[in-house]
Amino acid sequence: MHVVGLKISGFRGVRSAEISLGRHTVLVGPNNSGKTTIIEALALLFGRDRLVRRLTEHDFHGSAPDEQARILCIATVAGFTSNDPQHHSSWFSPERGVEKWFDPHAKTLSATPNAQHTDLAVQIGFAARFDLDELEAETIRFFVDDEATLGDPFAEDAHLRTIYTKALQELGFFLVPASRTWDRWISFSSELFRRVVATRGDMPAQAVRTERARLWTPPEGARLEDQPGLSEIIGAANDELRTLMASAPKLQLRLTSTDSDSVLESVVPHFVHGAGPTLPSQRQGTGLVSLQSLLLLMQFGKARAETGQSFVLAVEEPELHIQPSQQKRLVNRINALCNQTLVTTHSPIVAAMFPAPDTLFIETRGGVLNAKPLMDTVPAQPTNHQQHLLFAWRQKLVAALMHECVLIPEGVSDVAWLESLQTALELNQGWQDVDNDAPLRGSGGRLPMPSPRTRYHAPHGLA
């Protein structure tokens, strides 16, 4: 299964948006353009509690919601195996979703299948409103029968079909945010790690219980409260407790709370180098830890694939802490193992690895988010100029289109000397030279390397 379409209204800076998503899609755009909003809208629709943080007033468009303000996200899910609703009872039944049919070329829906609308699909929604008295957001997830007649999901006469956890588990959506605490990923503090263990079915329950019992009753001579310097303090505290409370509780010192979950939360990944002592991950370089964590991602995808389960992975800025060669390896691996990948990036290396129709340039103006592909469809027999732009020079093309201004020279020689001029200006620029009106200074512009006399459109309204 995978998500083929997403609509957003009233969420953060986005008043309205309609986005078509491919199997492997990359979202490109400047900061604050709406890339993270798209990813987190999917997390609201498909995520579990650990994936979705609590909504506040600032998550509503305009940051000052009234009683009528609503966040509404609607996703269209397709890619059901066997294309038969009777084989997917978690999604389709009189109490659940209504079957619809998707045209993968026109990206439209129909109530009945036909020659164009061939793929079984379902729509699910997420809605939120802000309670001005309780000062908190109320949220619901539901199946969408008909967008045209949906109305207010919180209305008293709204009859919504609830989405059960089992359906979300079948889709298998997971979000890897840009702000990562790499050193905790390979531990039970990580939702990803817990889900990998749950998928494999190998929770080390006996080992946890044994460790828990050892923490309850440390051996003689190893108790912290019996050590010189601490024993006098603990003894005095216990004397006071004995006089104040009839039960005379005794203060003891333990390394953790000793319940099972606390023992699991206390697990910290270590690495050993040769015959030396093990070192905790927070004392390692971020490159090593992040690489190990990304290998764990691969294991999660592989585990779901082996059991015939879907895996939809959204990754924000995979280039963080990872060298370019590993960026390519990561993208290739996740695309191979996942039913669907959604990546946000500022790296031309990462963006250039996705198909042109699924390379979406994101911009938000006046609250309207637009997601325009690098090219709607790649021609079956592209011209030499198109082949240069889309294949040989894809990385330079994407890097250029990430800027606010694009200059298209006439030929390769013009590109060469203009790039040399730009490099010279950038290397010798000082603080006193910053001028926002100069297209070749700072981050104001970038030169692509198109083939001679080639024209192409700027996907997100670039001039």
Tab-separated table of C-alpha atoms in Angstrom:
chain	number	residue	atom	x	y	z
A	1	MET	CA	0.000	0.000	0.000
A	2	HIS	CA	1.056	3.587	-0.539
A	3	VAL	CA	-0.308	7.134	-0.409
A	4	VAL	CA	-1.151	8.560	-3.826
A	5	GLY	CA	-2.704	11.884	-2.827
A	6	LEU	CA	-2.846	14.317	0.084
A	7	LYS	CA	-5.028	17.343	0.783
A	8	ILE	CA	-4.316	19.774	3.616
A	9	SER	CA	-6.302	22.728	4.918
A	10	GLY	CA	-5.831	24.954	7.950
A	11	PHE	CA	-2.574	23.338	9.091
A	12	ARG	CA	0.224	25.693	10.122
A	13	GLY	CA	1.179	27.993	7.261
A	14	VAL	CA	-0.924	26.049	4.766
A	15	ARG	CA	-4.434	27.290	4.159
A	16	SER	CA	-4.952	24.805	1.313
A	17	ALA	CA	-2.874	22.251	-0.578
A	18	GLU	CA	-3.403	19.328	-2.931
A	19	ILE	CA	-0.435	17.056	-3.621
A	20	SER	CA	0.032	13.958	-5.767
A	21	LEU	CA	2.622	11.510	-4.444
A	22	GLY	CA	4.561	8.843	-6.301
A	23	ARG	CA	6.046	5.638	-4.972
A	24	HIS	CA	9.357	7.356	-4.270
A	25	THR	CA	8.974	11.115	-3.914
A	26	VAL	CA	11.412	13.837	-2.913
A	27	LEU	CA	10.251	17.238	-1.656
A	28	VAL	CA	12.568	20.129	-2.481
A	29	GLY	CA	12.251	23.767	-1.529
A	30	PRO	CA	13.648	26.548	0.652
A	31	ASN	CA	13.202	26.675	4.395
A	32	ASN	CA	9.647	27.436	5.516
A	33	SER	CA	8.202	26.406	2.153
A	34	GLY	CA	5.975	23.672	3.616
A	35	LYS	CA	8.007	20.451	3.247
A	36	THR	CA	7.810	19.560	6.936
A	37	THR	CA	4.115	20.464	7.009
A	38	ILE	CA	3.452	17.819	4.340
A	39	ILE	CA	5.398	15.163	6.242
A	40	GLU	CA	3.755	15.947	9.579
A	41	ALA	CA	0.295	15.988	7.986
A	42	LEU	CA	0.975	12.378	6.979
A	43	ALA	CA	2.095	11.652	10.535
A	44	LEU	CA	-1.201	13.047	11.832
A	45	LEU	CA	-3.079	10.755	9.456
A	46	PHE	CA	-1.077	7.560	9.876
A	47	GLY	CA	1.158	7.899	12.900
A	48	ARG	CA	0.823	6.403	16.338
A	49	ASP	CA	1.044	8.319	19.594
A	50	ARG	CA	4.840	8.303	19.633
A	51	LEU	CA	4.948	9.758	16.118
A	52	VAL	CA	2.471	12.598	16.632
A	53	ARG	CA	3.145	15.351	19.096
A	54	ARG	CA	0.429	17.317	20.831
A	55	LEU	CA	-1.192	20.032	18.725
A	56	THR	CA	-1.321	23.637	19.968
A	57	GLU	CA	-2.888	26.881	18.734
A	58	HIS	CA	0.162	27.489	16.535
A	59	ASP	CA	-0.612	24.373	14.485
A	60	PHE	CA	-3.816	26.016	13.274
A	61	HIS	CA	-3.494	28.367	10.320
A	62	GLY	CA	-3.059	31.881	11.650
A	63	SER	CA	-2.154	30.655	15.181
A	64	ALA	CA	-5.345	32.107	16.698
A	65	PRO	CA	-8.070	29.487	16.151
A	66	ASP	CA	-11.691	30.345	16.924
A	67	GLU	CA	-14.538	27.893	17.459
A	68	GLN	CA	-14.920	27.316	13.715
A	69	ALA	CA	-11.228	26.792	12.911
A	70	ARG	CA	-10.373	23.308	11.677
A	71	ILE	CA	-7.319	21.362	10.606
A	72	LEU	CA	-8.330	18.879	7.919
A	73	CYS	CA	-6.051	16.390	6.164
A	74	ILE	CA	-7.325	13.811	3.677
A	75	ALA	CA	-5.135	11.083	2.193
A	76	THR	CA	-5.888	8.682	-0.638
A	77	VAL	CA	-4.384	5.219	-0.162
A	78	ALA	CA	-3.975	2.758	-3.041
A	79	GLY	CA	-1.801	-0.227	-3.888
A	80	PHE	CA	-3.922	-2.901	-2.209
A	81	THR	CA	-2.805	-6.412	-3.117
A	82	SER	CA	-5.286	-8.382	-5.267
A	83	ASN	CA	-7.238	-5.128	-5.867
A	84	ASP	CA	-10.207	-6.729	-4.116
A	85	PRO	CA	-11.872	-4.927	-1.168
A	86	GLN	CA	-13.099	-8.234	0.273
A	87	HIS	CA	-9.492	-9.182	0.993
A	88	HIS	CA	-8.923	-6.073	3.125
A	89	SER	CA	-11.503	-6.133	5.889
A	90	SER	CA	-9.534	-3.645	8.019
A	91	TRP	CA	-10.149	-1.010	5.369
A	92	PHE	CA	-13.380	-1.912	3.559
A	93	SER	CA	-16.718	-2.896	5.127
A	94	PRO	CA	-20.077	-1.226	5.872
A	95	GLU	CA	-18.563	0.073	9.125
A	96	ARG	CA	-15.279	1.194	7.590
A	97	GLY	CA	-14.063	2.660	4.316
A	98	VAL	CA	-15.909	3.053	1.028
A	99	GLU	CA	-14.141	1.548	-1.970
A	100	LYS	CA	-13.023	3.997	-4.641
A	101	TRP	CA	-11.013	3.583	-7.800
A	102	PHE	CA	-7.902	5.519	-8.717
A	103	ASP	CA	-6.553	6.514	-12.132
A	104	PRO	CA	-2.746	6.377	-11.774
A	105	HIS	CA	-2.237	8.590	-14.829
A	106	ALA	CA	-4.824	11.356	-14.333
A	107	LYS	CA	-4.602	11.067	-10.499
A	108	THR	CA	-8.393	11.115	-10.156
A	109	LEU	CA	-10.931	9.016	-8.225
A	110	SER	CA	-14.117	7.291	-9.343
A	111	ALA	CA	-16.851	5.559	-7.359
A	112	THR	CA	-16.746	2.615	-9.784
A	113	PRO	CA	-13.931	0.936	-11.735
A	114	ASN	CA	-13.505	1.566	-15.450
A	115	ALA	CA	-10.793	1.443	-18.108
A	116	GLN	CA	-8.935	4.380	-16.546
A	117	HIS	CA	-9.774	4.018	-12.838
A	118	THR	CA	-8.260	0.610	-12.195
A	119	ASP	CA	-6.643	0.751	-8.747
A	120	LEU	CA	-8.601	0.075	-5.558
A	121	ALA	CA	-8.318	3.030	-3.176
A	122	VAL	CA	-9.704	4.422	0.061
A	123	GLN	CA	-9.653	7.867	1.640
A	124	ILE	CA	-8.989	8.605	5.274
A	125	GLY	CA	-9.154	11.900	7.106
A	126	PHE	CA	-7.743	13.635	10.157
A	127	ALA	CA	-9.462	16.637	11.711
A	128	ALA	CA	-8.666	18.855	14.692
A	129	ARG	CA	-10.372	21.731	16.459
A	130	PHE	CA	-9.227	23.845	19.389
A	131	ASP	CA	-11.333	23.894	22.555
A	132	LEU	CA	-11.204	27.495	23.779
A	133	ASP	CA	-12.394	26.490	27.253
A	134	GLU	CA	-10.152	23.476	27.807
A	135	LEU	CA	-7.251	25.108	25.884
A	136	GLU	CA	-6.393	21.916	24.045
A	137	ALA	CA	-6.894	20.414	20.616
A	138	GLU	CA	-9.442	17.663	19.982
A	139	THR	CA	-8.570	15.287	17.143
A	140	ILE	CA	-10.266	12.483	15.210
A	141	ARG	CA	-9.278	10.051	12.443
A	142	PHE	CA	-11.971	8.692	10.151
A	143	PHE	CA	-12.758	7.158	6.790
A	144	VAL	CA	-13.908	9.668	4.177
A	145	ASP	CA	-16.992	8.580	2.265
A	146	ASP	CA	-17.420	11.629	0.030
A	147	GLU	CA	-15.279	14.771	0.171
A	148	ALA	CA	-18.052	16.895	-1.382
A	149	THR	CA	-20.510	16.112	1.423
A	150	LEU	CA	-18.046	15.742	4.305
A	151	GLY	CA	-18.966	18.987	6.083
A	152	ASP	CA	-17.692	19.578	9.620
A	153	PRO	CA	-16.353	16.322	11.121
A	154	PHE	CA	-17.143	17.673	14.603
A	155	ALA	CA	-20.783	18.462	13.862
A	156	GLU	CA	-23.301	16.637	16.059
A	157	ASP	CA	-24.952	15.006	13.042
A	158	ALA	CA	-21.641	13.847	11.537
A	159	HIS	CA	-21.559	10.075	11.171
A	160	LEU	CA	-17.933	9.104	10.831
A	161	ARG	CA	-16.431	5.645	10.556
A	162	THR	CA	-13.490	5.239	12.915
A	163	ILE	CA	-10.114	4.010	11.694
A	164	TYR	CA	-8.781	1.157	13.771
A	165	THR	CA	-5.159	0.694	14.729
A	166	LYS	CA	-4.923	-2.509	12.713
A	167	ALA	CA	-5.377	-0.608	9.451
A	168	LEU	CA	-2.605	1.834	10.367
A	169	GLN	CA	-0.362	-1.090	11.276
A	170	GLU	CA	-0.942	-2.632	7.854
A	171	LEU	CA	0.154	0.569	6.124
A	172	GLY	CA	3.226	0.790	8.354
A	173	PHE	CA	3.950	4.531	8.229
A	174	PHE	CA	7.043	5.735	10.043
A	175	LEU	CA	8.592	9.195	10.262
A	176	VAL	CA	12.286	9.920	10.729
A	177	PRO	CA	12.374	13.626	11.684
A	178	ALA	CA	15.194	16.024	10.875
A	179	SER	CA	15.989	16.599	14.571
A	180	ARG	CA	17.447	13.238	15.491
A	181	THR	CA	18.883	12.011	18.766
A	182	TRP	CA	21.071	9.430	17.055
A	183	ASP	CA	22.560	8.060	20.271
A	184	ARG	CA	19.136	6.800	21.422
A	185	TRP	CA	17.991	5.156	18.209
A	186	ILE	CA	19.376	1.697	18.922
A	187	SER	CA	17.630	1.468	22.290
A	188	PHE	CA	14.155	0.949	23.668
A	189	SER	CA	13.751	4.731	23.944
A	190	SER	CA	13.340	4.680	20.160
A	191	GLU	CA	9.908	3.899	18.752
A	192	LEU	CA	11.649	2.547	15.651
A	193	PHE	CA	13.729	0.077	17.672
A	194	ARG	CA	10.665	-1.102	19.596
A	195	ARG	CA	8.754	-1.664	16.376
A	196	VAL	CA	11.643	-3.632	14.854
A	197	VAL	CA	11.704	-5.865	17.927
A	198	ALA	CA	7.904	-6.230	17.851
A	199	THR	CA	8.001	-7.140	14.149
A	200	ARG	CA	10.629	-9.790	14.756
A	201	GLY	CA	8.730	-11.027	17.832
A	202	ASP	CA	11.874	-11.338	19.927
A	203	MET	CA	11.259	-9.192	23.021
A	204	PRO	CA	13.959	-10.300	25.520
A	205	ALA	CA	11.441	-10.668	28.342
A	206	GLN	CA	13.393	-13.239	30.400
A	207	ALA	CA	16.601	-11.186	30.255
A	208	VAL	CA	14.717	-8.044	31.286
A	209	ARG	CA	13.090	-9.818	34.227
A	210	THR	CA	16.471	-11.168	35.339
A	211	GLU	CA	18.048	-7.726	35.150
A	212	ARG	CA	15.090	-6.221	36.964
A	213	ALA	CA	15.479	-8.736	39.827
A	214	ARG	CA	19.210	-7.991	40.054
A	215	LEU	CA	18.449	-4.280	40.358
A	216	TRP	CA	15.858	-4.951	43.055
A	217	THR	CA	18.296	-6.801	45.286
A	218	PRO	CA	21.930	-5.928	44.572
A	219	PRO	CA	24.463	-8.329	46.112
A	220	GLU	CA	26.034	-7.609	49.497
A	221	GLY	CA	28.798	-5.070	49.246
A	222	ALA	CA	27.459	-3.600	45.994
A	223	ARG	CA	24.614	-1.531	47.412
A	224	LEU	CA	25.154	2.189	47.031
A	225	GLU	CA	23.402	3.031	50.293
A	226	ASP	CA	25.921	0.867	52.225
A	227	GLN	CA	29.015	2.616	50.894
A	228	PRO	CA	31.110	4.870	53.192
A	229	GLY	CA	29.977	8.456	52.944
A	230	LEU	CA	26.513	7.511	51.714
A	231	SER	CA	25.577	5.124	54.521
A	232	GLU	CA	25.586	7.882	57.162
A	233	ILE	CA	23.344	10.117	55.039
A	234	ILE	CA	20.933	7.307	54.171
A	235	GLY	CA	20.898	6.099	57.795
A	236	ALA	CA	19.993	9.549	59.095
A	237	ALA	CA	17.209	9.853	56.535
A	238	ASN	CA	15.835	6.454	57.512
A	239	ASP	CA	15.883	7.404	61.194
A	240	GLU	CA	13.762	10.457	60.392
A	241	LEU	CA	11.347	8.409	58.299
A	242	ARG	CA	10.974	5.879	61.112
A	243	THR	CA	9.872	8.604	63.516
A	244	LEU	CA	7.485	10.226	61.045
A	245	MET	CA	5.808	7.208	59.419
A	246	ALA	CA	4.459	4.092	61.091
A	247	SER	CA	5.443	1.884	58.153
A	248	ALA	CA	9.069	3.016	58.587
A	249	PRO	CA	10.019	2.941	54.858
A	250	LYS	CA	13.729	2.520	54.148
A	251	LEU	CA	15.481	4.694	51.583
A	252	GLN	CA	17.598	2.801	49.061
A	253	LEU	CA	19.485	3.890	45.961
A	254	ARG	CA	19.035	2.084	42.637
A	255	LEU	CA	20.238	2.789	39.118
A	256	THR	CA	16.723	2.926	37.677
A	257	SER	CA	13.085	2.663	38.685
A	258	THR	CA	13.374	-1.160	38.316
A	259	ASP	CA	9.994	-1.676	36.613
A	260	SER	CA	10.264	-3.441	33.261
A	261	ASP	CA	9.739	-0.345	31.133
A	262	SER	CA	12.311	1.638	33.104
A	263	VAL	CA	14.844	-1.162	32.660
A	264	LEU	CA	14.230	-1.085	28.900
A	265	GLU	CA	14.469	2.717	28.819
A	266	SER	CA	17.838	2.504	30.602
A	267	VAL	CA	19.431	0.448	27.830
A	268	VAL	CA	22.080	2.542	26.083
A	269	PRO	CA	23.886	1.411	22.907
A	270	HIS	CA	27.645	0.884	23.201
A	271	PHE	CA	30.290	0.169	20.592
A	272	VAL	CA	33.530	-1.742	21.052
A	273	HIS	CA	36.644	-1.072	18.985
A	274	GLY	CA	39.079	-3.977	18.963
A	275	ALA	CA	39.978	-5.239	22.448
A	276	GLY	CA	39.304	-1.938	24.187
A	277	PRO	CA	36.410	-1.141	26.535
A	278	THR	CA	32.941	-0.497	25.202
A	279	LEU	CA	32.063	3.151	24.704
A	280	PRO	CA	28.508	4.581	24.831
A	281	SER	CA	27.111	5.964	21.610
A	282	GLN	CA	27.107	9.558	22.865
A	283	ARG	CA	30.925	9.329	22.973
A	284	GLN	CA	31.112	8.198	19.364
A	285	GLY	CA	31.208	10.321	16.254
A	286	THR	CA	27.815	11.128	14.765
A	287	GLY	CA	28.809	9.449	11.498
A	288	LEU	CA	29.227	6.019	13.089
A	289	VAL	CA	26.067	6.224	15.166
A	290	SER	CA	23.906	7.593	12.371
A	291	LEU	CA	25.141	4.886	9.987
A	292	GLN	CA	24.302	2.166	12.527
A	293	SER	CA	20.880	3.732	13.009
A	294	LEU	CA	20.198	3.791	9.292
A	295	LEU	CA	21.152	0.125	9.080
A	296	LEU	CA	18.478	-0.451	11.709
A	297	LEU	CA	15.992	1.274	9.404
A	298	MET	CA	16.915	-1.197	6.710
A	299	GLN	CA	16.267	-4.073	9.104
A	300	PHE	CA	12.838	-2.685	9.912
A	301	GLY	CA	11.899	-2.467	6.242
A	302	LYS	CA	13.274	-5.923	5.561
A	303	ALA	CA	11.362	-7.406	8.513
A	304	ARG	CA	8.057	-6.021	7.245
A	305	ALA	CA	8.761	-7.113	3.682
A	306	GLU	CA	9.495	-10.670	4.826
A	307	THR	CA	6.083	-10.846	6.503
A	308	GLY	CA	4.255	-9.330	3.514
A	309	GLN	CA	3.555	-6.035	5.278
A	310	SER	CA	3.603	-2.565	3.781
A	311	PHE	CA	6.249	-0.030	4.845
A	312	VAL	CA	5.887	3.693	4.133
A	313	LEU	CA	8.895	5.695	5.288
A	314	ALA	CA	9.078	9.488	5.506
A	315	VAL	CA	12.602	10.822	6.058
A	316	GLU	CA	13.476	14.455	6.660
A	317	GLU	CA	16.899	15.525	5.391
A	318	PRO	CA	18.675	12.142	5.193
A	319	GLU	CA	21.893	13.970	4.380
A	320	LEU	CA	22.358	15.054	8.034
A	321	HIS	CA	25.599	13.652	9.476
A	322	ILE	CA	26.105	11.425	6.437
A	323	GLN	CA	28.736	11.765	3.741
A	324	PRO	CA	27.638	11.918	0.067
A	325	SER	CA	28.508	8.303	-0.749
A	326	GLN	CA	26.362	7.124	2.152
A	327	GLN	CA	23.531	9.436	1.084
A	328	LYS	CA	23.314	7.603	-2.225
A	329	ARG	CA	23.495	4.224	-0.546
A	330	LEU	CA	20.768	5.180	1.904
A	331	VAL	CA	18.360	6.430	-0.758
A	332	ASN	CA	18.892	3.362	-2.943
A	333	ARG	CA	18.367	1.007	-0.011
A	334	ILE	CA	15.209	2.601	1.361
A	335	ASN	CA	13.681	2.853	-2.115
A	336	ALA	CA	14.408	-0.847	-2.646
A	337	LEU	CA	12.993	-1.969	0.703
A	338	CYS	CA	9.986	0.349	1.130
A	339	ASN	CA	6.607	0.318	-0.553
A	340	GLN	CA	6.826	4.095	-0.541
A	341	THR	CA	9.401	6.692	0.465
A	342	LEU	CA	8.837	10.408	1.040
A	343	VAL	CA	12.013	12.422	1.475
A	344	THR	CA	12.581	16.097	2.192
A	345	THR	CA	16.026	17.414	1.385
A	346	HIS	CA	18.253	20.400	0.732
A	347	SER	CA	20.861	18.162	-0.899
A	348	PRO	CA	21.056	18.156	-4.714
A	349	ILE	CA	22.760	14.747	-4.459
A	350	VAL	CA	19.718	13.224	-2.741
A	351	ALA	CA	17.135	15.062	-4.844
A	352	ALA	CA	18.799	14.051	-8.117
A	353	MET	CA	18.277	10.366	-7.317
A	354	PHE	CA	14.482	10.486	-7.664
A	355	PRO	CA	12.420	10.339	-10.883
A	356	ALA	CA	11.732	13.728	-12.455
A	357	PRO	CA	7.903	13.428	-12.124
A	358	ASP	CA	8.333	12.654	-8.401
A	359	THR	CA	10.792	15.468	-7.686
A	360	LEU	CA	8.377	18.031	-6.241
A	361	PHE	CA	9.357	21.665	-5.743
A	362	ILE	CA	7.383	23.070	-2.803
A	363	GLU	CA	6.364	26.672	-2.262
A	364	THR	CA	3.663	28.333	-0.184
A	365	ARG	CA	2.290	31.747	-1.086
A	366	GLY	CA	-0.624	33.356	0.666
A	367	GLY	CA	-1.329	30.123	2.494
A	368	VAL	CA	-1.657	28.087	-0.737
A	369	LEU	CA	0.920	25.312	-1.017
A	370	ASN	CA	1.952	24.201	-4.501
A	371	ALA	CA	3.930	21.062	-5.285
A	372	LYS	CA	5.182	21.182	-8.867
A	373	PRO	CA	7.151	18.294	-10.398
A	374	LEU	CA	10.448	18.810	-12.163
A	375	MET	CA	8.703	17.325	-15.195
A	376	ASP	CA	5.150	16.016	-15.442
A	377	THR	CA	6.137	12.938	-17.443
A	378	VAL	CA	9.484	11.945	-18.915
A	379	PRO	CA	9.188	11.428	-22.698
A	380	ALA	CA	9.620	7.860	-23.930
A	381	GLN	CA	12.332	9.126	-26.272
A	382	PRO	CA	13.800	12.294	-24.711
A	383	THR	CA	15.791	14.649	-26.898
A	384	ASN	CA	19.537	15.018	-26.416
A	385	HIS	CA	18.966	18.265	-24.514
A	386	GLN	CA	16.413	16.614	-22.222
A	387	GLN	CA	18.738	13.688	-21.621
A	388	HIS	CA	21.512	16.081	-20.592
A	389	LEU	CA	19.264	17.987	-18.216
A	390	LEU	CA	17.433	15.039	-16.669
A	391	PHE	CA	20.271	12.520	-16.504
A	392	ALA	CA	23.798	13.804	-17.095
A	393	TRP	CA	23.253	17.162	-15.388
A	394	ARG	CA	20.353	16.339	-13.077
A	395	GLN	CA	22.282	17.242	-9.924
A	396	LYS	CA	23.291	20.655	-11.279
A	397	LEU	CA	19.766	21.262	-12.545
A	398	VAL	CA	18.177	20.496	-9.171
A	399	ALA	CA	20.806	22.594	-7.362
A	400	ALA	CA	19.989	25.544	-9.614
A	401	LEU	CA	16.239	25.227	-9.167
A	402	MET	CA	16.625	25.293	-5.387
A	403	HIS	CA	17.522	28.992	-5.666
A	404	GLU	CA	15.270	31.996	-6.053
A	405	CYS	CA	16.838	33.034	-9.342
A	406	VAL	CA	18.064	30.917	-12.268
A	407	LEU	CA	20.241	32.218	-15.104
A	408	ILE	CA	20.235	30.132	-18.313
A	409	PRO	CA	23.331	30.736	-20.461
A	410	GLU	CA	23.431	30.133	-24.188
A	411	GLY	CA	26.186	27.520	-24.225
A	412	VAL	CA	28.640	25.441	-22.249
A	413	SER	CA	31.435	27.996	-22.545
A	414	ASP	CA	29.216	30.678	-21.029
A	415	VAL	CA	28.427	28.321	-18.163
A	416	ALA	CA	32.116	27.678	-17.516
A	417	TRP	CA	33.214	31.311	-17.237
A	418	LEU	CA	30.113	32.381	-15.309
A	419	GLU	CA	30.682	29.586	-12.777
A	420	SER	CA	34.309	30.677	-12.462
A	421	LEU	CA	33.163	34.255	-11.885
A	422	GLN	CA	30.650	33.138	-9.276
A	423	THR	CA	33.264	31.038	-7.453
A	424	ALA	CA	35.680	33.977	-7.372
A	425	LEU	CA	33.015	36.285	-5.972
A	426	GLU	CA	31.945	33.798	-3.299
A	427	LEU	CA	35.503	33.037	-2.164
A	428	ASN	CA	36.366	36.703	-1.781
A	429	GLN	CA	33.098	37.942	-0.314
A	430	GLY	CA	33.256	39.635	3.084
A	431	TRP	CA	30.584	40.795	5.472
A	432	GLN	CA	30.749	44.307	4.064
A	433	ASP	CA	30.042	42.966	0.553
A	434	VAL	CA	26.624	41.448	1.264
A	435	ASP	CA	24.094	42.868	-1.169
A	436	ASN	CA	20.722	41.182	-1.584
A	437	ASP	CA	20.252	42.865	-4.956
A	438	ALA	CA	23.324	41.224	-6.487
A	439	PRO	CA	22.253	37.953	-8.166
A	440	LEU	CA	25.696	36.326	-8.055
A	441	ARG	CA	26.532	37.150	-4.431
A	442	GLY	CA	25.803	35.055	-1.386
A	443	SER	CA	22.775	32.822	-1.851
A	444	GLY	CA	20.921	35.093	-4.269
A	445	GLY	CA	21.409	32.958	-7.360
A	446	ARG	CA	22.916	29.856	-8.868
A	447	LEU	CA	24.060	28.911	-12.336
A	448	PRO	CA	22.899	25.590	-13.798
A	449	MET	CA	24.673	23.710	-16.551
A	450	PRO	CA	22.107	23.189	-19.305
A	451	SER	CA	22.942	22.013	-22.755
A	452	PRO	CA	23.283	24.729	-25.415
A	453	ARG	CA	20.159	26.755	-26.193
A	454	THR	CA	17.988	24.607	-23.930
A	455	ARG	CA	14.915	26.033	-22.261
A	456	TYR	CA	13.034	24.479	-19.357
A	457	HIS	CA	10.358	25.719	-17.039
A	458	ALA	CA	11.091	26.628	-13.434
A	459	PRO	CA	8.842	24.242	-11.460
A	460	HIS	CA	8.066	26.545	-8.573
A	461	GLY	CA	7.662	29.819	-10.377
A	462	LEU	CA	11.355	30.679	-10.665
A	463	ALA	CA	12.309	33.292	-13.202
